[in-house]
Amino acid sequence: MTGAYALDALDPEEQEAVRRHLAECPSCAQEVLEFSETVVRLGLAVAVTPTATLRTGVMERIATVRQEPPATRAVRAPRGRRGLRRWSHWALAACLAGAVGLGGVAAWQHGLAEDARQETSRARQANDAVAEVLAAPDARVSTSRLEGGAVGTVVVSASLDRAVFAASGMAPPPAGKVYQLWYDDEGTMRSAGLMDPGATAEATLLDGPVDRASGVGVTVEPAGGSPSPTSAPVAVLAFPRA
């Protein structure tokens, strides 16, 4: 299962079984490292940025397609003039309330669409930046085994002065905690951003330039991150040399 483990394609029970095995089997651990580096190199070869047309079309649909209204039941008007008058007043109030409600729904949908636009824009910019580093002509890749049997990969581009970190088989952080990335500046740790707690297997663009950093470290920090590390690193990777 080493190939599937490197692709993060195993269920939690299988991942744990592989982690235990890797702790006692150097040959399989080496195989996982080689598979993980191959996965990164294949990703470099086939990385594709979505077209502007696709993005524009999706955002237009989000902004213009309304949610279907809830199903309603027909209400029979009461007999008699007094009953009819009361029913008319009730119907008018219901219509006004419905109009106000629909206005609220429209505003709510507009807010959702705007949030979706902003989130999509941020995700697109982050994905584009990751893809740019991975596809850089001078991109250098280094893969190492991490704590608990996970595998970490770092990609560095000197021309872009940026780096990307990716992990496979990394356990989610404890509740209320987050993985924080750090540049190692000759022993001084410089914050390089936070990993997504719900997606510890995806590639993360490190915040800020590589500059003179010699590697990257990962620590467990309180939600929101810390100005300096508060725990021992769970992973330390040296940047690949030119």
Coordinates of N, CA and C in Angstrom, one line a residue:
M1 N 0.8 -1.2 0.0 CA 0.0 0.0 0.0 C 0.8 1.3 0.0
T2 N 2.1 1.1 -0.3 CA 3.0 2.3 -0.2 C 2.7 3.3 -1.2
G3 N 2.3 2.9 -2.4 CA 1.9 3.8 -3.5 C 0.7 4.6 -3.1
A4 N -0.4 3.9 -2.6 CA -1.6 4.6 -2.2 C -1.4 5.5 -1.1
Y5 N -0.5 5.1 -0.2 CA -0.1 5.9 1.0 C 0.5 7.2 0.5
A6 N 1.4 7.2 -0.4 CA 2.1 8.4 -0.9 C 1.1 9.3 -1.6
L7 N 0.0 8.7 -2.2 CA -1.1 9.5 -2.8 C -2.1 10.0 -1.9
D8 N -2.0 9.6 -0.6 CA -3.0 10.0 0.5 C -4.4 9.4 0.1
A9 N -4.4 8.2 -0.4 CA -5.6 7.5 -1.0 C -6.1 6.4 -0.1
L10 N -5.6 6.3 1.2 CA -6.0 5.3 2.1 C -7.0 5.9 3.1
D11 N -7.8 5.0 3.7 CA -8.7 5.4 4.8 C -7.9 5.5 6.1
P12 N -8.4 6.2 7.1 CA -7.6 6.4 8.3 C -7.0 5.1 8.9
E13 N -7.8 4.0 8.9 CA -7.3 2.8 9.5 C -6.1 2.2 8.7
E14 N -6.2 2.3 7.4 CA -5.1 1.8 6.6 C -3.9 2.7 6.7
Q15 N -4.1 4.0 6.8 CA -3.0 5.0 7.0 C -2.2 4.6 8.3
E16 N -3.0 4.4 9.4 CA -2.3 4.1 10.6 C -1.6 2.8 10.6
A17 N -2.1 1.8 9.9 CA -1.4 0.5 9.7 C -0.1 0.7 9.0
V18 N -0.1 1.5 7.9 CA 1.1 1.8 7.2 C 2.1 2.5 8.0
R19 N 1.6 3.5 8.8 CA 2.6 4.3 9.6 C 3.3 3.4 10.6
R20 N 2.6 2.5 11.2 CA 3.2 1.5 12.1 C 4.2 0.6 11.4
H21 N 3.9 0.2 10.2 CA 4.8 -0.6 9.5 C 6.1 0.2 9.1
L22 N 5.9 1.4 8.6 CA 7.0 2.2 8.2 C 8.0 2.5 9.3
A23 N 7.5 2.5 10.6 CA 8.4 2.7 11.7 C 9.3 1.6 11.9
E24 N 9.0 0.4 11.3 CA 9.8 -0.8 11.6 C 10.5 -1.3 10.3
C25 N 10.2 -0.7 9.1 CA 10.6 -1.2 7.8 C 11.3 -0.1 7.0
P26 N 12.6 0.0 7.1 CA 13.4 1.0 6.4 C 13.2 0.9 4.9
S27 N 13.1 -0.3 4.3 CA 12.9 -0.4 2.9 C 11.6 0.2 2.4
C28 N 10.5 -0.1 3.1 CA 9.2 0.5 2.7 C 9.2 2.0 2.9
A29 N 9.9 2.5 4.0 CA 10.0 3.9 4.2 C 10.7 4.6 3.1
Q30 N 11.7 4.0 2.6 CA 12.5 4.6 1.5 C 11.6 4.5 0.2
E31 N 10.8 3.5 0.0 CA 9.9 3.4 -1.1 C 8.9 4.5 -1.1
V32 N 8.3 4.8 0.1 CA 7.3 5.8 0.2 C 8.0 7.2 -0.1
L33 N 9.2 7.4 0.3 CA 9.9 8.7 0.0 C 10.0 8.8 -1.6
E34 N 10.4 7.7 -2.2 CA 10.6 7.8 -3.7 C 9.3 8.0 -4.4
F35 N 8.2 7.3 -3.9 CA 6.9 7.5 -4.5 C 6.4 8.9 -4.4
S36 N 6.6 9.5 -3.1 CA 6.2 10.8 -2.9 C 6.9 11.8 -3.8
E37 N 8.2 11.7 -4.0 CA 8.9 12.6 -4.9 C 8.4 12.4 -6.3
T38 N 8.1 11.2 -6.7 CA 7.6 11.0 -8.0 C 6.2 11.6 -8.2
V39 N 5.4 11.6 -7.2 CA 4.1 12.2 -7.3 C 4.2 13.7 -7.5
V40 N 5.2 14.3 -6.8 CA 5.4 15.8 -7.0 C 5.9 16.1 -8.4
R41 N 6.8 15.3 -8.9 CA 7.3 15.5 -10.2 C 6.2 15.3 -11.3
L42 N 5.4 14.3 -11.1 CA 4.3 14.2 -12.0 C 3.3 15.4 -12.0
G43 N 3.1 15.9 -10.7 CA 2.3 17.1 -10.6 C 2.9 18.2 -11.3
L44 N 4.2 18.4 -11.3 CA 4.8 19.5 -12.0 C 4.6 19.4 -13.5
A45 N 4.5 18.1 -14.0 CA 4.4 17.9 -15.4 C 3.0 18.2 -16.0
V46 N 2.0 18.0 -15.1 CA 0.6 18.0 -15.6 C -0.2 19.2 -15.0
A47 N 0.4 20.0 -14.2 CA -0.3 21.1 -13.5 C -0.9 22.0 -14.6
V48 N -2.2 22.3 -14.5 CA -2.9 23.2 -15.4 C -3.7 24.2 -14.7
T49 N -3.6 25.5 -15.1 CA -4.4 26.5 -14.5 C -5.8 26.6 -15.2
P50 N -6.9 26.7 -14.4 CA -8.2 26.8 -15.1 C -8.3 28.1 -16.0
T51 N -9.0 28.0 -17.1 CA -9.1 29.1 -18.0 C -9.9 30.2 -17.4
A52 N -9.7 31.4 -17.8 CA -10.4 32.6 -17.4 C -11.9 32.5 -17.7
T53 N -12.2 31.9 -18.9 CA -13.6 31.7 -19.3 C -14.4 30.8 -18.3
L54 N -13.7 29.7 -17.8 CA -14.4 28.8 -16.9 C -14.7 29.6 -15.6
R55 N -13.7 30.3 -15.1 CA -13.9 31.0 -13.8 C -15.0 32.1 -14.0
T56 N -15.0 32.8 -15.1 CA -16.0 33.9 -15.3 C -17.4 33.2 -15.3
G57 N -17.5 32.1 -16.0 CA -18.8 31.5 -16.2 C -19.3 31.0 -14.8
V58 N -18.5 30.4 -14.0 CA -18.9 29.9 -12.7 C -19.4 31.1 -11.8
M59 N -18.6 32.2 -11.8 CA -19.0 33.3 -10.9 C -20.3 34.0 -11.4
E60 N -20.5 34.0 -12.7 CA -21.7 34.6 -13.2 C -22.9 33.8 -12.8
R61 N -22.8 32.4 -12.8 CA -23.9 31.6 -12.4 C -24.2 31.7 -10.9
I62 N -23.1 31.8 -10.1 CA -23.3 32.0 -8.7 C -24.1 33.3 -8.4
A63 N -23.8 34.4 -9.1 CA -24.4 35.7 -8.9 C -25.8 35.8 -9.4
T64 N -26.2 35.0 -10.4 CA -27.5 35.2 -11.1 C -28.5 34.1 -10.9
V65 N -28.1 32.9 -10.6 CA -29.0 31.8 -10.4 C -29.6 31.8 -9.0
R66 N -30.9 32.0 -8.9 CA -31.5 32.1 -7.6 C -31.9 30.7 -7.0
Q67 N -31.9 30.6 -5.7 CA -32.4 29.4 -5.1 C -33.8 29.1 -5.3
E68 N -34.3 27.9 -5.5 CA -35.7 27.6 -5.7 C -36.5 27.9 -4.5
P69 N -37.7 28.5 -4.6 CA -38.5 28.9 -3.4 C -39.0 27.6 -2.8
P70 N -39.4 27.7 -1.5 CA -39.9 26.5 -0.8 C -41.3 26.2 -1.3
A71 N -41.7 25.0 -1.2 CA -43.1 24.6 -1.7 C -44.1 25.2 -0.8
T72 N -45.3 25.6 -1.3 CA -46.3 26.3 -0.6 C -47.6 25.5 -0.7
R73 N -48.5 25.7 0.2 CA -49.8 25.0 0.1 C -50.9 26.1 -0.1
A74 N -51.9 25.8 -0.9 CA -53.0 26.7 -1.2 C -53.8 26.9 0.1
V75 N -54.3 28.1 0.4 CA -55.1 28.5 1.5 C -56.5 28.9 1.1
R76 N -57.5 28.2 1.6 CA -58.9 28.5 1.2 C -59.4 29.7 2.0
A77 N -60.0 30.6 1.2 CA -60.5 31.8 1.9 C -61.8 31.5 2.7
P78 N -62.0 32.0 3.9 CA -63.2 31.8 4.6 C -64.4 32.4 4.0
R79 N -65.6 31.9 4.3 CA -66.8 32.4 3.7 C -67.3 33.6 4.5
G80 N -68.1 34.4 3.9 CA -68.7 35.6 4.6 C -67.8 36.8 4.4
R81 N -68.5 38.0 4.5 CA -67.9 39.3 4.3 C -66.8 39.5 5.4
R82 N -67.2 39.3 6.6 CA -66.3 39.6 7.7 C -65.1 38.6 7.6
G83 N -65.4 37.4 7.4 CA -64.3 36.4 7.2 C -63.4 36.8 6.1
L84 N -64.0 37.2 5.0 CA -63.2 37.6 3.8 C -62.3 38.8 4.1
R85 N -62.9 39.8 4.8 CA -62.1 40.9 5.2 C -60.9 40.5 6.0
R86 N -61.1 39.7 7.0 CA -60.0 39.3 7.9 C -59.0 38.5 7.1
W87 N -59.5 37.6 6.2 CA -58.6 36.8 5.4 C -57.8 37.7 4.4
S88 N -58.4 38.8 3.9 CA -57.7 39.8 3.0 C -56.6 40.5 3.8
H89 N -56.9 40.9 5.0 CA -55.9 41.6 5.8 C -54.7 40.6 6.1
W90 N -55.1 39.3 6.4 CA -54.1 38.3 6.7 C -53.2 38.1 5.5
A91 N -53.9 38.0 4.3 CA -53.2 37.7 3.1 C -52.3 38.9 2.7
L92 N -52.7 40.1 2.9 CA -51.9 41.3 2.6 C -50.7 41.3 3.5
A93 N -50.9 41.0 4.9 CA -49.8 40.9 5.8 C -48.8 39.8 5.4
A94 N -49.3 38.7 5.0 CA -48.5 37.6 4.6 C -47.7 38.0 3.3
C95 N -48.3 38.7 2.4 CA -47.6 39.1 1.2 C -46.5 40.0 1.5
L96 N -46.8 41.0 2.4 CA -45.8 42.0 2.8 C -44.6 41.3 3.5
A97 N -45.0 40.3 4.4 CA -43.9 39.6 5.1 C -43.1 38.8 4.1
G98 N -43.8 38.2 3.1 CA -43.1 37.4 2.1 C -42.2 38.3 1.3
A99 N -42.7 39.5 0.9 CA -41.8 40.4 0.1 C -40.6 40.8 0.9
V100 N -40.8 41.1 2.2 CA -39.6 41.4 3.0 C -38.7 40.2 3.1
G101 N -39.3 39.0 3.3 CA -38.5 37.8 3.4 C -37.7 37.5 2.2
L102 N -38.4 37.7 1.0 CA -37.7 37.5 -0.3 C -36.5 38.5 -0.5
G103 N -36.8 39.8 0.0 CA -35.7 40.7 -0.1 C -34.6 40.3 0.8
G104 N -34.9 39.8 2.0 CA -33.8 39.3 2.8 C -33.0 38.1 2.2
V105 N -33.8 37.2 1.5 CA -33.2 36.1 0.9 C -32.3 36.6 -0.2
A106 N -32.8 37.6 -1.0 CA -32.0 38.1 -2.1 C -30.7 38.7 -1.6
A107 N -30.8 39.5 -0.5 CA -29.6 40.1 0.1 C -28.7 39.1 0.6
W108 N -29.3 38.0 1.2 CA -28.4 36.9 1.7 C -27.7 36.2 0.6
Q109 N -28.5 36.0 -0.5 CA -27.8 35.3 -1.7 C -26.7 36.2 -2.3
H110 N -27.0 37.5 -2.3 CA -26.0 38.4 -2.9 C -24.7 38.4 -2.0
G111 N -24.9 38.3 -0.6 CA -23.8 38.2 0.3 C -23.0 36.9 0.1
L112 N -23.8 35.8 -0.1 CA -23.1 34.6 -0.4 C -22.3 34.6 -1.7
A113 N -22.9 35.2 -2.7 CA -22.2 35.3 -4.0 C -20.9 36.1 -3.9
E114 N -21.0 37.2 -3.1 CA -19.9 38.1 -2.9 C -18.8 37.4 -2.1
D115 N -19.2 36.6 -1.1 CA -18.2 35.8 -0.3 C -17.6 34.8 -1.2
A116 N -18.4 34.2 -2.0 CA -17.9 33.1 -2.9 C -16.9 33.7 -3.9
R117 N -17.2 34.9 -4.4 CA -16.2 35.6 -5.3 C -14.9 35.8 -4.6
Q118 N -15.0 36.4 -3.4 CA -13.7 36.7 -2.7 C -13.0 35.4 -2.4
E119 N -13.7 34.4 -1.9 CA -13.0 33.1 -1.6 C -12.4 32.5 -2.8
T120 N -13.1 32.5 -3.9 CA -12.6 31.9 -5.2 C -11.4 32.7 -5.6
S121 N -11.5 34.0 -5.5 CA -10.3 34.9 -5.9 C -9.1 34.5 -5.1
R122 N -9.3 34.4 -3.8 CA -8.1 34.1 -2.9 C -7.6 32.7 -3.2
A123 N -8.5 31.7 -3.4 CA -8.0 30.4 -3.7 C -7.3 30.3 -5.1
R124 N -7.9 31.1 -6.1 CA -7.3 31.1 -7.4 C -5.8 31.7 -7.3
Q125 N -5.7 32.8 -6.6 CA -4.4 33.4 -6.5 C -3.4 32.5 -5.8
A126 N -3.9 31.8 -4.7 CA -3.0 30.8 -4.0 C -2.6 29.7 -4.9
N127 N -3.6 29.1 -5.6 CA -3.3 28.0 -6.5 C -2.4 28.4 -7.6
D128 N -2.6 29.6 -8.2 CA -1.7 30.1 -9.3 C -0.3 30.2 -8.8
A129 N -0.1 30.7 -7.5 CA 1.2 30.9 -7.0 C 1.9 29.6 -6.7
V130 N 1.1 28.6 -6.2 CA 1.7 27.3 -6.0 C 2.1 26.7 -7.3
A131 N 1.2 26.8 -8.3 CA 1.5 26.2 -9.7 C 2.8 26.9 -10.3
E132 N 2.9 28.2 -10.0 CA 4.1 28.9 -10.6 C 5.4 28.4 -10.0
V133 N 5.4 28.1 -8.7 CA 6.6 27.6 -8.1 C 6.9 26.2 -8.6
L134 N 5.8 25.3 -8.6 CA 6.0 23.9 -9.1 C 6.5 23.8 -10.5
A135 N 6.0 24.8 -11.3 CA 6.4 24.7 -12.8 C 7.6 25.6 -13.1
A136 N 8.2 26.2 -12.1 CA 9.4 27.0 -12.4 C 10.5 26.2 -13.0
P137 N 11.3 26.7 -14.0 CA 12.3 25.9 -14.6 C 13.4 25.5 -13.6
D138 N 13.6 26.3 -12.5 CA 14.7 25.9 -11.6 C 14.1 25.3 -10.3
A139 N 12.9 24.8 -10.3 CA 12.3 24.2 -9.2 C 13.1 23.0 -8.7
R140 N 13.4 23.0 -7.4 CA 14.2 21.9 -6.8 C 13.3 21.2 -5.8
V141 N 13.3 19.9 -5.7 CA 12.4 19.1 -4.9 C 13.2 18.3 -3.9
S142 N 12.7 18.2 -2.7 CA 13.4 17.4 -1.6 C 12.2 16.8 -0.8
T143 N 12.4 15.4 -0.6 CA 11.4 14.7 0.2 C 12.0 14.0 1.4
S144 N 11.3 14.1 2.5 CA 11.8 13.5 3.8 C 10.7 12.9 4.5
R145 N 11.0 11.9 5.4 CA 10.1 11.3 6.2 C 9.8 12.1 7.5
L146 N 8.6 12.3 7.9 CA 8.2 13.1 9.0 C 7.8 12.2 10.2
E147 N 7.5 12.9 11.3 CA 7.0 12.2 12.5 C 5.7 11.4 12.2
G148 N 5.6 10.2 12.8 CA 4.4 9.5 12.7 C 4.3 8.7 11.4
G149 N 5.3 8.7 10.6 CA 5.3 8.0 9.3 C 4.8 8.8 8.1
A150 N 4.5 10.1 8.3 CA 4.1 11.0 7.2 C 5.3 11.3 6.4
V151 N 5.1 11.8 5.2 CA 6.1 12.2 4.2 C 5.9 13.6 3.8
G152 N 7.0 14.4 3.9 CA 6.9 15.8 3.6 C 7.8 16.1 2.3
T153 N 7.3 17.0 1.5 CA 8.0 17.4 0.3 C 8.1 18.9 0.2
V154 N 9.2 19.5 -0.1 CA 9.4 20.9 -0.2 C 9.9 21.2 -1.6
V155 N 9.4 22.2 -2.3 CA 9.8 22.6 -3.6 C 10.2 24.1 -3.5
V156 N 11.4 24.4 -4.0 CA 12.0 25.7 -3.9 C 12.4 26.2 -5.3
S157 N 12.0 27.5 -5.6 CA 12.5 28.1 -6.8 C 13.3 29.3 -6.4
A158 N 14.6 29.3 -6.8 CA 15.4 30.4 -6.5 C 15.1 31.7 -7.3
S159 N 14.7 31.5 -8.5 CA 14.3 32.6 -9.4 C 13.1 33.4 -8.9
L160 N 12.1 32.6 -8.3 CA 10.9 33.2 -7.7 C 11.1 33.6 -6.3
D161 N 12.1 33.0 -5.6 CA 12.4 33.3 -4.2 C 11.2 32.8 -3.4
R162 N 10.5 31.7 -3.8 CA 9.4 31.2 -3.1 C 9.5 29.7 -2.9
A163 N 8.7 29.1 -1.9 CA 8.8 27.7 -1.6 C 7.4 27.2 -1.4
V164 N 7.2 25.9 -1.6 CA 5.9 25.2 -1.4 C 6.2 24.0 -0.6
F165 N 5.3 23.7 0.4 CA 5.4 22.6 1.3 C 4.2 21.7 1.1
A166 N 4.4 20.4 1.0 CA 3.3 19.4 0.9 C 3.6 18.2 1.8
A167 N 2.5 17.6 2.3 CA 2.7 16.5 3.2 C 1.7 15.4 2.8
S168 N 2.1 14.1 3.0 CA 1.2 13.0 2.8 C 1.2 12.1 4.0
G169 N 0.0 11.8 4.5 CA -0.2 10.9 5.6 C 0.0 11.7 6.9
M170 N -0.1 13.0 6.9 CA 0.0 13.8 8.1 C -1.3 13.9 8.9
A171 N -1.2 13.6 10.2 CA -2.4 13.5 11.0 C -3.0 14.9 11.1
P172 N -4.3 15.1 11.2 CA -4.9 16.4 11.5 C -4.4 17.0 12.8
P173 N -4.3 18.3 13.0 CA -3.8 18.9 14.3 C -4.8 18.6 15.4
P174 N -4.5 18.7 16.6 CA -5.5 18.5 17.7 C -6.5 19.6 17.6
A175 N -7.6 19.4 18.3 CA -8.7 20.4 18.3 C -8.2 21.7 18.9
G176 N -8.6 22.8 18.2 CA -8.2 24.1 18.6 C -6.7 24.5 18.3
K177 N -6.1 23.6 17.5 CA -4.7 23.8 17.1 C -4.6 23.9 15.6
V178 N -3.4 24.3 15.2 CA -3.1 24.4 13.7 C -1.7 24.2 13.5
Y179 N -1.3 23.7 12.3 CA 0.1 23.5 11.9 C 0.5 24.9 11.4
Q180 N 1.7 25.3 11.9 CA 2.3 26.6 11.4 C 3.6 26.3 10.8
L181 N 3.9 26.9 9.7 CA 5.1 26.7 8.9 C 6.1 27.8 9.3
W182 N 7.4 27.5 9.3 CA 8.5 28.4 9.7 C 9.7 28.3 8.8
Y183 N 10.2 29.4 8.3 CA 11.5 29.5 7.7 C 12.6 29.3 8.7
D184 N 13.6 28.6 8.4 CA 14.8 28.5 9.3 C 15.8 29.4 8.8
D185 N 15.9 30.6 9.4 CA 16.9 31.6 9.0 C 18.2 31.4 9.9
E186 N 19.0 30.5 9.6 CA 20.2 30.2 10.4 C 19.9 30.1 11.9
G187 N 18.9 29.3 12.2 CA 18.5 29.0 13.6 C 17.4 29.9 14.1
T188 N 17.1 31.0 13.4 CA 16.0 31.9 13.8 C 14.7 31.5 13.0
M189 N 13.6 31.2 13.7 CA 12.4 30.8 13.0 C 11.6 32.0 12.6
R190 N 11.2 32.0 11.3 CA 10.4 33.1 10.8 C 9.1 32.5 10.3
S191 N 8.0 33.1 10.7 CA 6.7 32.5 10.3 C 6.5 32.5 8.8
A192 N 6.0 31.4 8.3 CA 5.8 31.2 6.9 C 4.3 30.9 6.6
G193 N 3.4 31.1 7.6 CA 2.0 30.9 7.4 C 1.5 29.7 8.0
L194 N 0.2 29.5 7.9 CA -0.5 28.3 8.5 C -1.0 27.3 7.4
M195 N -1.1 26.1 7.8 CA -1.6 25.1 6.9 C -3.1 25.0 7.2
D196 N -3.9 24.6 6.2 CA -5.3 24.4 6.3 C -5.6 23.2 7.2
P197 N -6.2 23.4 8.4 CA -6.4 22.2 9.3 C -7.2 21.1 8.7
G198 N -8.1 21.4 7.7 CA -8.9 20.4 7.1 C -8.3 19.8 5.8
A199 N -7.1 20.2 5.4 CA -6.5 19.7 4.2 C -5.0 19.6 4.4
T200 N -4.6 18.8 5.3 CA -3.1 18.7 5.6 C -2.4 17.9 4.5
A201 N -3.1 17.5 3.4 CA -2.4 16.7 2.4 C -2.1 17.6 1.1
E202 N -2.6 18.8 1.2 CA -2.5 19.7 0.0 C -1.2 20.5 0.0
A203 N -0.8 21.0 -1.1 CA 0.4 21.9 -1.2 C 0.1 23.3 -0.6
T204 N 1.0 23.8 0.2 CA 0.9 25.1 0.8 C 2.0 26.0 0.4
L205 N 1.7 27.2 -0.1 CA 2.7 28.2 -0.5 C 3.2 28.9 0.8
L206 N 4.5 28.8 1.0 CA 5.0 29.5 2.2 C 4.9 31.0 2.1
D207 N 4.5 31.7 3.2 CA 4.4 33.1 3.1 C 5.7 33.8 3.1
G208 N 5.9 34.8 2.3 CA 7.1 35.5 2.2 C 8.2 34.9 1.4
P209 N 9.3 35.6 1.2 CA 10.4 35.1 0.3 C 11.2 34.1 1.1
V210 N 11.9 33.2 0.3 CA 12.8 32.3 0.9 C 14.0 33.0 1.5
D211 N 14.5 33.9 0.8 CA 15.7 34.7 1.2 C 16.9 33.8 1.5
R212 N 17.4 33.9 2.7 CA 18.6 33.0 3.1 C 18.2 31.8 3.9
A213 N 16.9 31.5 4.0 CA 16.5 30.4 4.8 C 17.1 29.1 4.3
S214 N 17.4 28.2 5.2 CA 18.0 26.9 4.8 C 17.1 25.7 4.9
G215 N 15.9 26.0 5.4 CA 14.9 24.9 5.5 C 13.6 25.4 6.0
V216 N 12.6 24.5 6.3 CA 11.3 24.8 6.8 C 11.0 23.9 7.9
G217 N 10.3 24.4 9.0 CA 9.9 23.6 10.1 C 8.4 23.7 10.3
V218 N 7.8 22.7 10.9 CA 6.3 22.7 11.2 C 6.1 22.5 12.7
T219 N 5.3 23.4 13.3 CA 5.0 23.2 14.7 C 3.5 23.2 14.9
V220 N 3.0 22.7 16.0 CA 1.6 22.8 16.4 C 1.4 24.0 17.3
E221 N 0.5 24.9 16.8 CA 0.3 26.2 17.5 C -1.2 26.4 17.7
P222 N -1.5 27.3 18.7 CA -2.9 27.7 18.9 C -3.6 28.2 17.6
A223 N -4.9 28.0 17.5 CA -5.6 28.5 16.3 C -5.3 30.0 16.1
G224 N -5.0 30.3 14.8 CA -4.6 31.7 14.5 C -3.1 31.9 14.4
G225 N -2.3 30.9 14.9 CA -0.9 31.0 14.8 C -0.2 31.7 16.0
S226 N 1.1 31.7 16.0 CA 1.9 32.4 17.0 C 3.0 33.2 16.4
P227 N 3.5 34.3 17.1 CA 4.6 35.1 16.5 C 5.9 34.3 16.6
S228 N 6.0 33.3 17.4 CA 7.2 32.5 17.5 C 6.8 31.1 17.9
P229 N 7.6 30.1 17.6 CA 7.2 28.7 17.9 C 7.0 28.5 19.4
T230 N 5.9 27.8 19.8 CA 5.6 27.5 21.2 C 5.7 26.0 21.5
S231 N 6.1 25.2 20.5 CA 6.2 23.8 20.7 C 7.4 23.2 19.9
A232 N 7.8 22.0 20.2 CA 8.9 21.4 19.4 C 8.4 21.1 18.0
P233 N 9.2 21.2 17.0 CA 8.8 21.0 15.6 C 8.4 19.5 15.4
V234 N 7.3 19.3 14.7 CA 6.9 18.0 14.3 C 7.5 17.6 12.9
A235 N 8.1 18.5 12.3 CA 8.7 18.3 11.0 C 9.8 19.4 10.7
V236 N 10.9 18.9 10.2 CA 12.0 19.9 9.8 C 12.6 19.3 8.5
L237 N 12.5 20.2 7.5 CA 13.0 19.8 6.2 C 14.1 20.8 5.7
A238 N 15.2 20.3 5.2 CA 16.2 21.2 4.7 C 15.8 21.4 3.2
F239 N 16.1 22.7 2.8 CA 15.8 23.0 1.4 C 16.8 22.3 0.5
P240 N 16.4 21.8 -0.7 CA 17.3 21.2 -1.6 C 18.3 22.1 -2.1
R241 N 19.5 21.6 -2.3 CA 20.6 22.5 -2.7 C 20.6 22.5 -4.3
A242 N 21.2 23.6 -4.8 CA 21.2 23.7 -6.2 C 22.2 22.8 -6.8

